[in-house]
């Protein structure tokens, strides 16, 4: 009788252990988003402004570069040439005579009453030769 009671207790313990193990094997769910911030999320304009780092300001305009676009551009045989750097730059024009000249130059491509505001230039710098080149230039008006 003792042996039967010990056997039943052993089986009962094993059964509860298997039941407890089966209970922990649930489907994996997405965790709770614990993002906490006292600051409001930035708007699209604020994110665009944060993208640019100002290099210099003068009487013609404000010059900035896109921090995320700064890369080594030339790869030959799987080796990166660290003397060739590409970067996207932006010039926001402030000088009125320059703006008038640009408006006149691009008047056929601008909408009515639209004015030139800034340009984005993809530039490549060769550090060894101390030279640079313009690969592409896009001019934007007040209506994009």
Coordinates of C-alpha atoms in Angstrom, one line a residue:
X1 CA 0.0 0.0 0.0
X2 CA 2.9 2.3 0.8
X3 CA 4.5 1.6 -2.5
X4 CA 1.2 2.4 -4.3
X5 CA 0.8 5.7 -2.5
X6 CA 4.4 6.7 -3.2
X7 CA 3.9 5.8 -6.9
X8 CA 0.7 7.9 -7.1
X9 CA 2.4 10.9 -5.4
X10 CA 5.3 10.6 -7.8
X11 CA 3.0 10.5 -10.8
X12 CA 1.0 13.4 -9.5
X13 CA 4.2 15.5 -9.1
X14 CA 5.4 14.6 -12.6
X15 CA 2.0 15.5 -14.1
X16 CA 1.9 18.9 -12.4
X17 CA 5.5 19.6 -13.6
X18 CA 4.5 18.8 -17.2
X19 CA 1.4 20.9 -16.9
X20 CA 3.4 23.9 -15.6
X21 CA 5.9 23.5 -18.5
X22 CA 3.1 23.3 -21.1
X23 CA 1.6 26.5 -19.6
X24 CA 4.8 28.6 -20.2
X25 CA 4.9 27.7 -23.9
X26 CA 2.7 30.4 -25.2
X27 CA 2.8 32.2 -28.6
X28 CA 5.4 35.0 -28.7
X29 CA 3.7 38.3 -28.9
X30 CA 5.0 41.8 -29.6
X31 CA 6.3 43.5 -26.5
X32 CA 4.8 46.7 -25.2
X33 CA 6.2 49.9 -26.7
X34 CA 7.8 51.5 -23.8
X35 CA 8.8 54.7 -25.6
X36 CA 8.6 57.5 -23.1
X37 CA 9.4 61.1 -24.0
X38 CA 8.5 64.4 -22.5
X39 CA 9.3 66.1 -25.9
X40 CA 6.7 65.9 -28.7
X41 CA 7.7 64.1 -31.8
X42 CA 9.4 66.4 -34.4
X43 CA 7.4 67.4 -37.5
X44 CA 8.6 66.6 -41.0
X45 CA 10.0 70.2 -41.3
X46 CA 11.9 69.8 -38.1
X47 CA 13.4 66.5 -39.2
X48 CA 14.4 68.0 -42.5
X49 CA 16.1 71.0 -40.7
X50 CA 17.9 68.6 -38.4
X51 CA 19.3 66.7 -41.4
X52 CA 21.5 69.6 -42.5
X53 CA 24.6 70.9 -40.8
X54 CA 25.6 74.5 -41.6
X55 CA 29.1 75.0 -42.9
X56 CA 29.2 78.7 -43.6
X57 CA 27.0 81.8 -44.0
X58 CA 27.9 84.8 -46.2
X59 CA 26.2 87.5 -48.2
X60 CA 25.2 85.1 -51.0
X61 CA 23.5 82.5 -48.8
X62 CA 23.7 79.7 -46.2
X63 CA 25.7 76.6 -47.1
X64 CA 25.0 73.3 -45.4
X65 CA 25.7 69.6 -46.0
X66 CA 23.6 66.5 -45.4
X67 CA 25.4 64.6 -42.5
X68 CA 24.0 61.2 -43.6
X69 CA 25.2 61.6 -47.2
X70 CA 28.9 61.9 -46.4
X71 CA 30.5 58.8 -47.9
X72 CA 33.6 57.5 -49.6
X73 CA 32.6 57.2 -53.2
X74 CA 35.2 55.4 -55.2
X75 CA 35.6 51.6 -54.8
X76 CA 38.1 49.7 -57.0
X77 CA 38.6 46.0 -56.7
X78 CA 36.7 46.0 -53.4
X79 CA 39.0 48.6 -51.8
X80 CA 37.6 52.0 -50.8
X81 CA 39.6 55.0 -51.8
X82 CA 39.5 57.3 -48.8
X83 CA 40.7 60.2 -50.8
X84 CA 37.4 60.5 -52.8
X85 CA 34.5 61.7 -50.7
X86 CA 30.9 62.4 -51.9
X87 CA 28.4 64.7 -50.1
X88 CA 25.1 66.3 -50.7
X89 CA 25.3 70.1 -50.1
X90 CA 22.5 72.7 -50.0
X91 CA 22.7 76.4 -50.6
X92 CA 19.8 78.6 -49.4
X93 CA 20.1 81.9 -51.3
X94 CA 19.7 85.2 -49.4
X95 CA 21.3 87.8 -51.6
X96 CA 18.6 89.6 -53.7
X97 CA 20.7 90.2 -56.9
X98 CA 21.6 86.5 -57.0
X99 CA 18.0 85.5 -56.5
X100 CA 16.9 87.8 -59.4
X101 CA 19.6 86.3 -61.7
X102 CA 18.5 82.8 -60.8
X103 CA 14.8 83.6 -61.3
X104 CA 15.6 85.0 -64.7
X105 CA 17.8 82.0 -65.6
X106 CA 15.1 79.4 -64.5
X107 CA 11.9 81.4 -65.3
X108 CA 10.8 78.9 -68.0
X109 CA 11.0 76.0 -65.5
X110 CA 9.3 77.9 -62.6
X111 CA 5.6 78.1 -62.1
X112 CA 3.9 81.5 -62.1
X113 CA 4.9 83.7 -59.2
X114 CA 7.4 81.1 -58.1
X115 CA 10.9 82.2 -56.9
X116 CA 14.1 80.2 -56.6
X117 CA 15.0 79.5 -53.0
X118 CA 17.7 76.9 -52.8
X119 CA 19.8 74.4 -54.6
X120 CA 21.1 70.9 -53.7
X121 CA 24.5 69.9 -55.2
X122 CA 26.0 66.5 -55.1
X123 CA 29.7 67.1 -54.8
X124 CA 32.8 64.9 -55.0
X125 CA 36.0 66.0 -53.2
X126 CA 39.4 64.6 -54.0
X127 CA 41.5 65.2 -50.9
X128 CA 44.8 64.1 -52.4
X129 CA 44.5 66.5 -55.4
X130 CA 42.7 69.2 -53.4
X131 CA 40.0 69.4 -56.1
X132 CA 36.2 69.0 -56.2
X133 CA 33.6 68.4 -58.8
X134 CA 29.9 68.9 -59.1
X135 CA 28.1 65.7 -60.1
X136 CA 24.5 66.9 -60.0
X137 CA 22.7 70.1 -59.2
X138 CA 19.0 70.6 -58.5
X139 CA 17.4 74.0 -58.1
X140 CA 14.2 74.3 -56.1
X141 CA 11.6 77.1 -56.0
X142 CA 9.2 78.2 -53.3
X143 CA 6.7 75.6 -54.6
X144 CA 9.3 72.8 -54.7

